[in-house]
């Protein structure tokens, strides 16, 4: 709390509200007593000006293009850390020492297998089901398999559920992929690191040996790190809202997966690559730029724009560099999709429409190019995002459950429907 107060004048009445300060970032006006004092609510669709919680996990300064996990800048973490270390950091608040990291790595590895009965669950889906549909169903179904970690009032159970989610998401995701291509499920290998194990479960087959390329594994690990958390985005807020009713953690994460699927959120990486392919060649870019600017056309440049970043998305900078590295490593030169992406970025960034609206490439603009080069079909892109974001969701969920201020999430509304009226029997209508 600060000494500052915010004054709200309604007619001849002045109401005062305390102003709260965080450790960094804008102050917030504490309006919890607004309704009691004024009989009014605030109106903020899309929560553009509303802080819905108090959090110490991730900080974004959209104007500076800054993203911090527990205070550490994303560019430092992506260069020097690993995804598993970032998971520890997000979950527990501090970087682990060597022993803590080794222990955490071991615990996560020990939970990578899924209940054998879950294999049958997959068979209920059509082979051509979108893997995100499978993910939503299977993650929700975890609550039916792991009863001993659904009591949210028990901190030990919350801890086990968190580790289970982080450890099993790659297995569940790889199984969704294997099911879609008609290949046998591959069991996890605990001698491999997190990203290598995931690639192994996706791309190895019983008929021949599969060696994970360390540079590809590093790129995969980096993609996971860049997507690990992003404060109160739509899917994280969904997880928090679901969790606010004391729903079990698996149900909450399934809600997050469902929200992430949308093309305005995690589905944008799939949509961005599809768009780059549809554009196809550099000479067709002006046509698509014109469509993006035309308000009568619903088309948007996918992978462009962000609710919070209004300067640049620091994740996109790392992603662009990695895209080039991965393509070079794989010997893919003159990749037409990368050429279109680079030219599109340049043209859009010089166009007044995009400059005025502060629209920049976001994390999803280049990630699809890397994932396609690694060998993933576009339908798997959002699935990979959900694997990476699981630690963010679960960390935010744990923080909320432990917060003494926790309340069931219950927004209000501006009602615009019919006022009270009497029922008319059907023969009189
Ligand atoms: N192409 C063309 N115009 C755009 C775009 C775009 N990609 N994004 C925003 N605009 C325009 C929008 O039409 C509006 O114009 P005007 O002021 O003339 O009405 C203005 O820019 C402000 O946009 P907004 O829709 O009010 O911004 P928002 O904060 O509500 O939406 C967004 C943010 C990310 C949903 C939006 O930029 C978008 O749909 N981008 C494409 C989808 C995408 O790449 N999403 C991934 C986001 S990053 C990863 C993640 O969060 O999952």
mmCIF file of N, CA, C and O in Angstrom, residues 320-416:
data_model
loop_
_atom_site.group_PDB
_atom_site.id
_atom_site.type_symbol
_atom_site.label_atom_id
_atom_site.label_comp_id
_atom_site.label_asym_id
_atom_site.label_seq_id
_atom_site.Cartn_x
_atom_site.Cartn_y
_atom_site.Cartn_z
ATOM 1 N N UNK A 320 13.918 -15.649 -33.772
ATOM 2 C CA UNK A 320 14.369 -15.382 -35.133
ATOM 3 C C UNK A 320 15.798 -15.890 -35.332
ATOM 4 O O UNK A 320 16.112 -16.523 -36.333
ATOM 5 N N UNK A 321 16.643 -15.645 -34.333
ATOM 6 C CA UNK A 321 18.044 -16.082 -34.385
ATOM 7 C C UNK A 321 18.097 -17.617 -34.432
ATOM 8 O O UNK A 321 18.820 -18.198 -35.244
ATOM 9 N N UNK A 322 17.298 -18.248 -33.584
ATOM 10 C CA UNK A 322 17.305 -19.714 -33.521
ATOM 11 C C UNK A 322 16.788 -20.319 -34.824
ATOM 12 O O UNK A 322 17.284 -21.355 -35.276
ATOM 13 N N UNK A 323 15.797 -19.677 -35.432
ATOM 14 C CA UNK A 323 15.247 -20.202 -36.691
ATOM 15 C C UNK A 323 16.358 -20.325 -37.725
ATOM 16 O O UNK A 323 16.503 -21.353 -38.394
ATOM 17 N N UNK A 324 17.175 -19.281 -37.811
ATOM 18 C CA UNK A 324 18.280 -19.295 -38.793
ATOM 19 C C UNK A 324 19.262 -20.409 -38.446
ATOM 20 O O UNK A 324 19.721 -21.148 -39.312
ATOM 21 N N UNK A 325 19.597 -20.533 -37.155
ATOM 22 C CA UNK A 325 20.579 -21.543 -36.721
ATOM 23 C C UNK A 325 20.094 -22.960 -37.038
ATOM 24 O O UNK A 325 20.838 -23.794 -37.555
ATOM 25 N N UNK A 326 18.823 -23.216 -36.730
ATOM 26 C CA UNK A 326 18.289 -24.562 -36.948
ATOM 27 C C UNK A 326 18.256 -24.886 -38.442
ATOM 28 O O UNK A 326 18.638 -25.983 -38.864
ATOM 29 N N UNK A 327 17.828 -23.931 -39.247
ATOM 30 C CA UNK A 327 17.769 -24.189 -40.688
ATOM 31 C C UNK A 327 19.175 -24.424 -41.247
ATOM 32 O O UNK A 327 19.387 -25.322 -42.055
ATOM 33 N N UNK A 328 20.151 -23.646 -40.770
ATOM 34 C CA UNK A 328 21.540 -23.840 -41.221
ATOM 35 C C UNK A 328 22.014 -25.234 -40.846
ATOM 36 O O UNK A 328 22.605 -25.945 -41.656
ATOM 37 N N UNK A 329 21.741 -25.610 -39.597
ATOM 38 C CA UNK A 329 22.177 -26.917 -39.114
ATOM 39 C C UNK A 329 21.583 -28.046 -39.962
ATOM 40 O O UNK A 329 22.245 -29.031 -40.270
ATOM 41 N N UNK A 330 20.322 -27.876 -40.310
ATOM 42 C CA UNK A 330 19.659 -28.925 -41.087
ATOM 43 C C UNK A 330 19.970 -28.824 -42.580
ATOM 44 O O UNK A 330 19.450 -29.583 -43.389
ATOM 45 N N UNK A 331 20.821 -27.859 -42.913
ATOM 46 C CA UNK A 331 21.226 -27.694 -44.309
ATOM 47 C C UNK A 331 20.101 -27.162 -45.179
ATOM 48 O O UNK A 331 20.086 -27.342 -46.389
ATOM 49 N N UNK A 332 19.111 -26.509 -44.522
ATOM 50 C CA UNK A 332 18.002 -25.936 -45.304
ATOM 51 C C UNK A 332 18.382 -24.498 -45.651
ATOM 52 O O UNK A 332 18.330 -23.608 -44.801
ATOM 53 N N UNK A 333 18.825 -24.302 -46.886
ATOM 54 C CA UNK A 333 19.193 -22.946 -47.303
ATOM 55 C C UNK A 333 18.085 -22.430 -48.208
ATOM 56 O O UNK A 333 17.373 -23.206 -48.836
ATOM 57 N N UNK A 334 17.941 -21.140 -48.269
ATOM 58 C CA UNK A 334 16.909 -20.510 -49.103
ATOM 59 C C UNK A 334 15.528 -21.083 -48.799
ATOM 60 O O UNK A 334 14.765 -21.397 -49.705
ATOM 61 N N UNK A 335 15.231 -21.261 -47.511
ATOM 62 C CA UNK A 335 13.901 -21.742 -47.139
ATOM 63 C C UNK A 335 12.869 -20.667 -47.515
ATOM 64 O O UNK A 335 12.945 -19.543 -47.025
ATOM 65 N N UNK A 336 11.921 -20.996 -48.417
ATOM 66 C CA UNK A 336 11.004 -19.953 -48.899
ATOM 67 C C UNK A 336 10.143 -19.370 -47.788
ATOM 68 O O UNK A 336 9.843 -18.167 -47.800
ATOM 69 N N UNK A 337 9.774 -20.182 -46.794
ATOM 70 C CA UNK A 337 8.917 -19.663 -45.712
ATOM 71 C C UNK A 337 9.683 -18.636 -44.886
ATOM 72 O O UNK A 337 9.148 -17.590 -44.514
ATOM 73 N N UNK A 338 10.973 -18.933 -44.599
ATOM 74 C CA UNK A 338 11.787 -17.983 -43.841
ATOM 75 C C UNK A 338 11.964 -16.697 -44.650
ATOM 76 O O UNK A 338 11.904 -15.589 -44.099
ATOM 77 N N UNK A 339 12.158 -16.856 -45.967
ATOM 78 C CA UNK A 339 12.321 -15.655 -46.807
ATOM 79 C C UNK A 339 11.073 -14.782 -46.768
ATOM 80 O O UNK A 339 11.143 -13.567 -46.620
ATOM 81 N N UNK A 340 9.906 -15.441 -46.862
ATOM 82 C CA UNK A 340 8.646 -14.680 -46.810
ATOM 83 C C UNK A 340 8.522 -14.005 -45.441
ATOM 84 O O UNK A 340 8.173 -12.829 -45.348
ATOM 85 N N UNK A 341 8.853 -14.752 -44.365
ATOM 86 C CA UNK A 341 8.729 -14.198 -43.007
ATOM 87 C C UNK A 341 9.610 -12.960 -42.853
ATOM 88 O O UNK A 341 9.162 -11.927 -42.347
ATOM 89 N N UNK A 342 10.862 -13.068 -43.297
ATOM 90 C CA UNK A 342 11.782 -11.941 -43.117
ATOM 91 C C UNK A 342 11.342 -10.722 -43.933
ATOM 92 O O UNK A 342 11.372 -9.591 -43.446
ATOM 93 N N UNK A 343 10.902 -10.987 -45.161
ATOM 94 C CA UNK A 343 10.466 -9.870 -46.011
ATOM 95 C C UNK A 343 9.182 -9.254 -45.459
ATOM 96 O O UNK A 343 9.032 -8.025 -45.417
ATOM 97 N N UNK A 344 8.264 -10.107 -45.000
ATOM 98 C CA UNK A 344 6.997 -9.614 -44.447
ATOM 99 C C UNK A 344 7.257 -8.747 -43.214
ATOM 100 O O UNK A 344 6.674 -7.667 -43.057
ATOM 101 N N UNK A 345 8.156 -9.214 -42.356
ATOM 102 C CA UNK A 345 8.486 -8.460 -41.144
ATOM 103 C C UNK A 345 9.004 -7.066 -41.522
ATOM 104 O O UNK A 345 8.570 -6.058 -40.982
ATOM 105 N N UNK A 346 9.920 -7.050 -42.511
ATOM 106 C CA UNK A 346 10.544 -5.782 -42.909
ATOM 107 C C UNK A 346 9.485 -4.821 -43.480
ATOM 108 O O UNK A 346 9.411 -3.668 -43.071
ATOM 109 N N UNK A 347 8.657 -5.349 -44.377
ATOM 110 C CA UNK A 347 7.655 -4.485 -45.016
ATOM 111 C C UNK A 347 6.661 -3.967 -43.979
ATOM 112 O O UNK A 347 6.336 -2.786 -43.939
ATOM 113 N N UNK A 348 6.197 -4.878 -43.090
ATOM 114 C CA UNK A 348 5.195 -4.473 -42.103
ATOM 115 C C UNK A 348 5.767 -3.427 -41.138
ATOM 116 O O UNK A 348 5.088 -2.465 -40.782
ATOM 117 N N UNK A 349 7.038 -3.597 -40.752
ATOM 118 C CA UNK A 349 7.614 -2.681 -39.771
ATOM 119 C C UNK A 349 7.889 -1.287 -40.339
ATOM 120 O O UNK A 349 8.137 -0.349 -39.599
ATOM 121 N N UNK A 350 7.827 -1.179 -41.672
ATOM 122 C CA UNK A 350 8.004 0.152 -42.288
ATOM 123 C C UNK A 350 6.666 0.779 -42.668
ATOM 124 O O UNK A 350 6.607 1.880 -43.196
ATOM 125 N N UNK A 351 5.590 0.064 -42.430
ATOM 126 C CA UNK A 351 4.267 0.517 -42.858
ATOM 127 C C UNK A 351 3.607 1.326 -41.726
ATOM 128 O O UNK A 351 3.555 0.852 -40.586
ATOM 129 N N UNK A 352 3.105 2.558 -42.032
ATOM 130 C CA UNK A 352 2.517 3.400 -40.965
ATOM 131 C C UNK A 352 1.415 2.684 -40.178
ATOM 132 O O UNK A 352 1.284 2.897 -38.976
ATOM 133 N N UNK A 353 0.617 1.826 -40.830
ATOM 134 C CA UNK A 353 -0.468 1.120 -40.112
ATOM 135 C C UNK A 353 0.103 0.359 -38.930
ATOM 136 O O UNK A 353 -0.400 0.437 -37.806
ATOM 137 N N UNK A 354 1.169 -0.376 -39.171
ATOM 138 C CA UNK A 354 1.753 -1.219 -38.117
ATOM 139 C C UNK A 354 2.547 -0.368 -37.124
ATOM 140 O O UNK A 354 2.549 -0.644 -35.929
ATOM 141 N N UNK A 355 3.201 0.699 -37.626
ATOM 142 C CA UNK A 355 3.985 1.573 -36.736
ATOM 143 C C UNK A 355 3.046 2.279 -35.755
ATOM 144 O O UNK A 355 3.246 2.241 -34.542
ATOM 145 N N UNK A 356 1.957 2.857 -36.306
ATOM 146 C CA UNK A 356 1.015 3.597 -35.443
ATOM 147 C C UNK A 356 0.393 2.705 -34.371
ATOM 148 O O UNK A 356 0.176 3.127 -33.247
ATOM 149 N N UNK A 357 0.102 1.486 -34.733
ATOM 150 C CA UNK A 357 -0.551 0.574 -33.772
ATOM 151 C C UNK A 357 0.442 -0.237 -32.955
ATOM 152 O O UNK A 357 0.054 -1.104 -32.195
ATOM 153 N N UNK A 358 1.718 0.040 -33.147
ATOM 154 C CA UNK A 358 2.785 -0.658 -32.404
ATOM 155 C C UNK A 358 2.656 -2.170 -32.541
ATOM 156 O O UNK A 358 2.628 -2.914 -31.551
ATOM 157 N N UNK A 359 2.538 -2.615 -33.774
ATOM 158 C CA UNK A 359 2.401 -4.055 -34.039
ATOM 159 C C UNK A 359 3.748 -4.620 -34.492
ATOM 160 O O UNK A 359 4.301 -4.167 -35.490
ATOM 161 N N UNK A 360 4.253 -5.576 -33.750
ATOM 162 C CA UNK A 360 5.568 -6.183 -34.015
ATOM 163 C C UNK A 360 5.409 -7.687 -34.096
ATOM 164 O O UNK A 360 4.429 -8.243 -33.590
ATOM 165 N N UNK A 361 6.383 -8.382 -34.685
ATOM 166 C CA UNK A 361 6.291 -9.849 -34.670
ATOM 167 C C UNK A 361 6.312 -10.344 -33.222
ATOM 168 O O UNK A 361 7.042 -9.792 -32.397
ATOM 169 N N UNK A 362 5.496 -11.329 -32.922
ATOM 170 C CA UNK A 362 5.527 -11.917 -31.581
ATOM 171 C C UNK A 362 6.212 -13.285 -31.634
ATOM 172 O O UNK A 362 6.679 -13.712 -32.692
ATOM 173 N N UNK A 363 6.242 -13.957 -30.495
ATOM 174 C CA UNK A 363 6.976 -15.222 -30.368
ATOM 175 C C UNK A 363 6.560 -16.265 -31.415
ATOM 176 O O UNK A 363 7.350 -17.104 -31.828
ATOM 177 N N UNK A 364 5.294 -16.149 -31.858
ATOM 178 C CA UNK A 364 4.777 -17.176 -32.760
ATOM 179 C C UNK A 364 5.165 -16.966 -34.212
ATOM 180 O O UNK A 364 4.922 -17.824 -35.055
ATOM 181 N N UNK A 365 5.739 -15.812 -34.527
ATOM 182 C CA UNK A 365 6.010 -15.516 -35.936
ATOM 183 C C UNK A 365 7.089 -16.436 -36.506
ATOM 184 O O UNK A 365 6.980 -16.913 -37.626
ATOM 185 N N UNK A 366 8.141 -16.692 -35.694
ATOM 186 C CA UNK A 366 9.238 -17.524 -36.199
ATOM 187 C C UNK A 366 9.242 -18.954 -35.660
ATOM 188 O O UNK A 366 9.930 -19.819 -36.196
ATOM 189 N N UNK A 367 8.489 -19.205 -34.566
ATOM 190 C CA UNK A 367 8.593 -20.535 -33.942
ATOM 191 C C UNK A 367 8.146 -21.645 -34.888
ATOM 192 O O UNK A 367 8.737 -22.729 -34.920
ATOM 193 N N UNK A 368 7.118 -21.377 -35.691
ATOM 194 C CA UNK A 368 6.603 -22.394 -36.604
ATOM 195 C C UNK A 368 7.654 -22.857 -37.611
ATOM 196 O O UNK A 368 7.701 -24.038 -37.991
ATOM 197 N N UNK A 369 8.494 -21.906 -38.034
ATOM 198 C CA UNK A 369 9.531 -22.254 -39.031
ATOM 199 C C UNK A 369 10.509 -23.263 -38.418
ATOM 200 O O UNK A 369 10.905 -24.240 -39.059
ATOM 201 N N UNK A 370 10.864 -23.043 -37.147
ATOM 202 C CA UNK A 370 11.783 -23.969 -36.465
ATOM 203 C C UNK A 370 11.098 -25.323 -36.288
ATOM 204 O O UNK A 370 11.677 -26.377 -36.588
ATOM 205 N N UNK A 371 9.883 -25.284 -35.810
ATOM 206 C CA UNK A 371 9.190 -26.552 -35.506
ATOM 207 C C UNK A 371 8.968 -27.379 -36.774
ATOM 208 O O UNK A 371 9.086 -28.606 -36.760
ATOM 209 N N UNK A 372 8.669 -26.697 -37.863
ATOM 210 C CA UNK A 372 8.487 -27.436 -39.128
ATOM 211 C C UNK A 372 9.806 -28.063 -39.567
ATOM 212 O O UNK A 372 9.856 -29.219 -39.994
ATOM 213 N N UNK A 373 10.900 -27.288 -39.399
ATOM 214 C CA UNK A 373 12.213 -27.813 -39.792
ATOM 215 C C UNK A 373 12.585 -29.025 -38.941
ATOM 216 O O UNK A 373 13.204 -29.980 -39.421
ATOM 217 N N UNK A 374 12.185 -29.019 -37.670
ATOM 218 C CA UNK A 374 12.484 -30.168 -36.797
ATOM 219 C C UNK A 374 11.678 -31.390 -37.240
ATOM 220 O O UNK A 374 12.090 -32.522 -37.023
ATOM 221 N N UNK A 375 10.533 -31.151 -37.855
ATOM 222 C CA UNK A 375 9.744 -32.281 -38.370
ATOM 223 C C UNK A 375 8.333 -32.375 -37.825
ATOM 224 O O UNK A 375 7.627 -33.345 -38.079
ATOM 225 N N UNK A 376 7.903 -31.343 -37.057
ATOM 226 C CA UNK A 376 6.550 -31.389 -36.515
ATOM 227 C C UNK A 376 5.534 -30.876 -37.530
ATOM 228 O O UNK A 376 5.778 -29.856 -38.183
ATOM 229 N N UNK A 377 4.375 -31.543 -37.628
ATOM 230 C CA UNK A 377 3.299 -30.981 -38.453
ATOM 231 C C UNK A 377 2.709 -29.758 -37.751
ATOM 232 O O UNK A 377 2.797 -29.645 -36.519
ATOM 233 N N UNK A 378 2.088 -28.871 -38.506
ATOM 234 C CA UNK A 378 1.570 -27.624 -37.906
ATOM 235 C C UNK A 378 0.583 -27.904 -36.770
ATOM 236 O O UNK A 378 0.529 -27.150 -35.800
ATOM 237 N N UNK A 379 -0.173 -28.994 -36.901
ATOM 238 C CA UNK A 379 -1.184 -29.272 -35.864
ATOM 239 C C UNK A 379 -0.542 -29.544 -34.501
ATOM 240 O O UNK A 379 -1.221 -29.506 -33.472
ATOM 241 N N UNK A 380 0.761 -29.816 -34.473
ATOM 242 C CA UNK A 380 1.441 -30.083 -33.191
ATOM 243 C C UNK A 380 1.994 -28.810 -32.535
ATOM 244 O O UNK A 380 2.407 -28.833 -31.378
ATOM 245 N N UNK A 381 1.999 -27.693 -33.271
ATOM 246 C CA UNK A 381 2.683 -26.506 -32.740
ATOM 247 C C UNK A 381 2.101 -26.044 -31.406
ATOM 248 O O UNK A 381 2.814 -25.743 -30.461
ATOM 249 N N UNK A 382 0.775 -25.960 -31.362
ATOM 250 C CA UNK A 382 0.147 -25.462 -30.124
ATOM 251 C C UNK A 382 0.306 -26.484 -29.001
ATOM 252 O O UNK A 382 0.372 -26.134 -27.818
ATOM 253 N N UNK A 383 0.398 -27.748 -29.386
ATOM 254 C CA UNK A 383 0.619 -28.805 -28.394
ATOM 255 C C UNK A 383 1.967 -28.569 -27.704
ATOM 256 O O UNK A 383 2.090 -28.669 -26.475
ATOM 257 N N UNK A 384 2.985 -28.223 -28.492
ATOM 258 C CA UNK A 384 4.310 -27.966 -27.916
ATOM 259 C C UNK A 384 4.268 -26.752 -26.990
ATOM 260 O O UNK A 384 4.900 -26.733 -25.933
ATOM 261 N N UNK A 385 3.499 -25.763 -27.385
ATOM 262 C CA UNK A 385 3.316 -24.573 -26.550
ATOM 263 C C UNK A 385 2.685 -25.010 -25.216
ATOM 264 O O UNK A 385 3.106 -24.577 -24.135
ATOM 265 N N UNK A 386 1.705 -25.910 -25.281
ATOM 266 C CA UNK A 386 1.027 -26.333 -24.041
ATOM 267 C C UNK A 386 1.978 -27.119 -23.138
ATOM 268 O O UNK A 386 1.910 -27.010 -21.915
ATOM 269 N N UNK A 387 2.892 -27.880 -23.726
ATOM 270 C CA UNK A 387 3.885 -28.603 -22.918
ATOM 271 C C UNK A 387 4.731 -27.580 -22.160
ATOM 272 O O UNK A 387 4.913 -27.660 -20.949
ATOM 273 N N UNK A 388 5.218 -26.582 -22.900
ATOM 274 C CA UNK A 388 6.095 -25.573 -22.300
ATOM 275 C C UNK A 388 5.380 -24.740 -21.246
ATOM 276 O O UNK A 388 5.929 -24.436 -20.192
ATOM 277 N N UNK A 389 4.127 -24.358 -21.512
ATOM 278 C CA UNK A 389 3.405 -23.430 -20.627
ATOM 279 C C UNK A 389 2.886 -24.111 -19.353
ATOM 280 O O UNK A 389 2.491 -23.449 -18.402
ATOM 281 N N UNK A 390 2.907 -25.451 -19.342
ATOM 282 C CA UNK A 390 2.378 -26.166 -18.179
ATOM 283 C C UNK A 390 3.032 -25.704 -16.881
ATOM 284 O O UNK A 390 2.356 -25.504 -15.871
ATOM 285 N N UNK A 391 4.340 -25.488 -16.903
ATOM 286 C CA UNK A 391 5.004 -25.049 -15.666
ATOM 287 C C UNK A 391 4.507 -23.670 -15.232
ATOM 288 O O UNK A 391 4.344 -23.411 -14.037
ATOM 289 N N UNK A 392 4.251 -22.798 -16.200
ATOM 290 C CA UNK A 392 3.725 -21.478 -15.862
ATOM 291 C C UNK A 392 2.336 -21.611 -15.244
ATOM 292 O O UNK A 392 2.042 -21.025 -14.202
ATOM 293 N N UNK A 393 1.494 -22.400 -15.887
ATOM 294 C CA UNK A 393 0.127 -22.583 -15.365
ATOM 295 C C UNK A 393 0.158 -23.131 -13.941
ATOM 296 O O UNK A 393 -0.524 -22.643 -13.063
ATOM 297 N N UNK A 394 0.979 -24.159 -13.754
ATOM 298 C CA UNK A 394 0.958 -24.838 -12.456
ATOM 299 C C UNK A 394 1.588 -23.945 -11.373
ATOM 300 O O UNK A 394 1.145 -23.947 -10.230
ATOM 301 N N UNK A 395 2.598 -23.160 -11.749
ATOM 302 C CA UNK A 395 3.211 -22.239 -10.774
ATOM 303 C C UNK A 395 2.204 -21.171 -10.358
ATOM 304 O O UNK A 395 2.094 -20.822 -9.178
ATOM 305 N N UNK A 396 1.466 -20.664 -11.336
ATOM 306 C CA UNK A 396 0.473 -19.620 -11.038
ATOM 307 C C UNK A 396 -0.670 -20.216 -10.217
ATOM 308 O O UNK A 396 -1.207 -19.567 -9.312
ATOM 309 N N UNK A 397 -1.036 -21.446 -10.536
ATOM 310 C CA UNK A 397 -2.110 -22.121 -9.784
ATOM 311 C C UNK A 397 -1.681 -22.330 -8.328
ATOM 312 O O UNK A 397 -2.431 -22.031 -7.399
ATOM 313 N N UNK A 398 -0.436 -22.806 -8.150
ATOM 314 C CA UNK A 398 0.070 -23.036 -6.787
ATOM 315 C C UNK A 398 0.132 -21.726 -5.996
ATOM 316 O O UNK A 398 -0.198 -21.682 -4.819
ATOM 317 N N UNK A 399 0.589 -20.683 -6.674
ATOM 318 C CA UNK A 399 0.678 -19.374 -6.008
ATOM 319 C C UNK A 399 -0.712 -18.921 -5.552
ATOM 320 O O UNK A 399 -0.891 -18.439 -4.438
ATOM 321 N N UNK A 400 -1.707 -19.129 -6.433
ATOM 322 C CA UNK A 400 -3.061 -18.699 -6.100
ATOM 323 C C UNK A 400 -3.626 -19.493 -4.918
ATOM 324 O O UNK A 400 -4.232 -18.916 -4.005
ATOM 325 N N UNK A 401 -3.412 -20.819 -4.931
ATOM 326 C CA UNK A 401 -3.967 -21.652 -3.853
ATOM 327 C C UNK A 401 -3.357 -21.238 -2.501
ATOM 328 O O UNK A 401 -4.022 -21.266 -1.479
ATOM 329 N N UNK A 402 -2.085 -20.837 -2.530
ATOM 330 C CA UNK A 402 -1.426 -20.449 -1.278
ATOM 331 C C UNK A 402 -1.670 -18.992 -0.897
ATOM 332 O O UNK A 402 -1.138 -18.513 0.097
ATOM 333 N N UNK A 403 -2.436 -18.259 -1.680
ATOM 334 C CA UNK A 403 -2.632 -16.825 -1.436
ATOM 335 C C UNK A 403 -3.795 -16.607 -0.458
ATOM 336 O O UNK A 403 -4.931 -16.994 -0.748
ATOM 337 N N UNK A 404 -3.535 -15.983 0.687
ATOM 338 C CA UNK A 404 -4.633 -15.768 1.650
ATOM 339 C C UNK A 404 -5.762 -14.889 1.087
ATOM 340 O O UNK A 404 -6.879 -14.913 1.593
ATOM 341 N N UNK A 405 -5.450 -14.110 0.036
ATOM 342 C CA UNK A 405 -6.481 -13.244 -0.585
ATOM 343 C C UNK A 405 -7.369 -14.013 -1.562
ATOM 344 O O UNK A 405 -8.273 -13.419 -2.172
ATOM 345 N N UNK A 406 -7.088 -15.301 -1.760
ATOM 346 C CA UNK A 406 -7.814 -16.066 -2.806
ATOM 347 C C UNK A 406 -9.321 -16.017 -2.589
ATOM 348 O O UNK A 406 -9.812 -16.202 -1.494
ATOM 349 N N UNK A 407 -10.020 -15.763 -3.677
ATOM 350 C CA UNK A 407 -11.486 -15.727 -3.664
ATOM 351 C C UNK A 407 -11.939 -16.392 -4.951
ATOM 352 O O UNK A 407 -11.208 -16.338 -5.941
ATOM 353 N N UNK A 408 -13.122 -16.945 -4.964
ATOM 354 C CA UNK A 408 -13.616 -17.484 -6.233
ATOM 355 C C UNK A 408 -13.716 -16.325 -7.241
ATOM 356 O O UNK A 408 -14.144 -15.232 -6.887
ATOM 357 N N UNK A 409 -13.256 -16.573 -8.465
ATOM 358 C CA UNK A 409 -13.303 -15.542 -9.508
ATOM 359 C C UNK A 409 -14.742 -15.369 -9.964
ATOM 360 O O UNK A 409 -15.407 -16.339 -10.304
ATOM 361 N N UNK A 410 -15.229 -14.140 -9.918
ATOM 362 C CA UNK A 410 -16.648 -13.934 -10.251
ATOM 363 C C UNK A 410 -16.828 -12.527 -10.789
ATOM 364 O O UNK A 410 -17.195 -11.612 -10.038
ATOM 365 N N UNK A 411 -16.515 -12.313 -12.106
ATOM 366 C CA UNK A 411 -16.685 -10.962 -12.646
ATOM 367 C C UNK A 411 -18.158 -10.539 -12.638
ATOM 368 O O UNK A 411 -19.042 -11.389 -12.539
ATOM 369 N N UNK A 412 -18.389 -9.254 -12.714
ATOM 370 C CA UNK A 412 -19.756 -8.748 -12.812
ATOM 371 C C UNK A 412 -20.032 -8.351 -14.259
ATOM 372 O O UNK A 412 -19.181 -8.531 -15.125
ATOM 373 N N UNK A 413 -21.190 -7.803 -14.539
ATOM 374 C CA UNK A 413 -21.554 -7.501 -15.922
ATOM 375 C C UNK A 413 -22.349 -6.212 -16.007
ATOM 376 O O UNK A 413 -22.872 -5.723 -15.006
ATOM 377 N N UNK A 414 -22.420 -5.698 -17.236
ATOM 378 C CA UNK A 414 -23.327 -4.589 -17.529
ATOM 379 C C UNK A 414 -24.486 -5.256 -18.243
ATOM 380 O O UNK A 414 -24.343 -5.691 -19.395
ATOM 381 N N UNK A 415 -25.617 -5.403 -17.552
ATOM 382 C CA UNK A 415 -26.732 -6.167 -18.135
ATOM 383 C C UNK A 415 -27.482 -5.309 -19.149
ATOM 384 O O UNK A 415 -27.833 -4.159 -18.871
ATOM 385 N N UNK A 416 -27.708 -5.890 -20.334
ATOM 386 C CA UNK A 416 -28.378 -5.171 -21.404
ATOM 387 C C UNK A 416 -29.564 -5.931 -21.967
ATOM 388 O O UNK A 416 -30.017 -5.658 -23.066
#
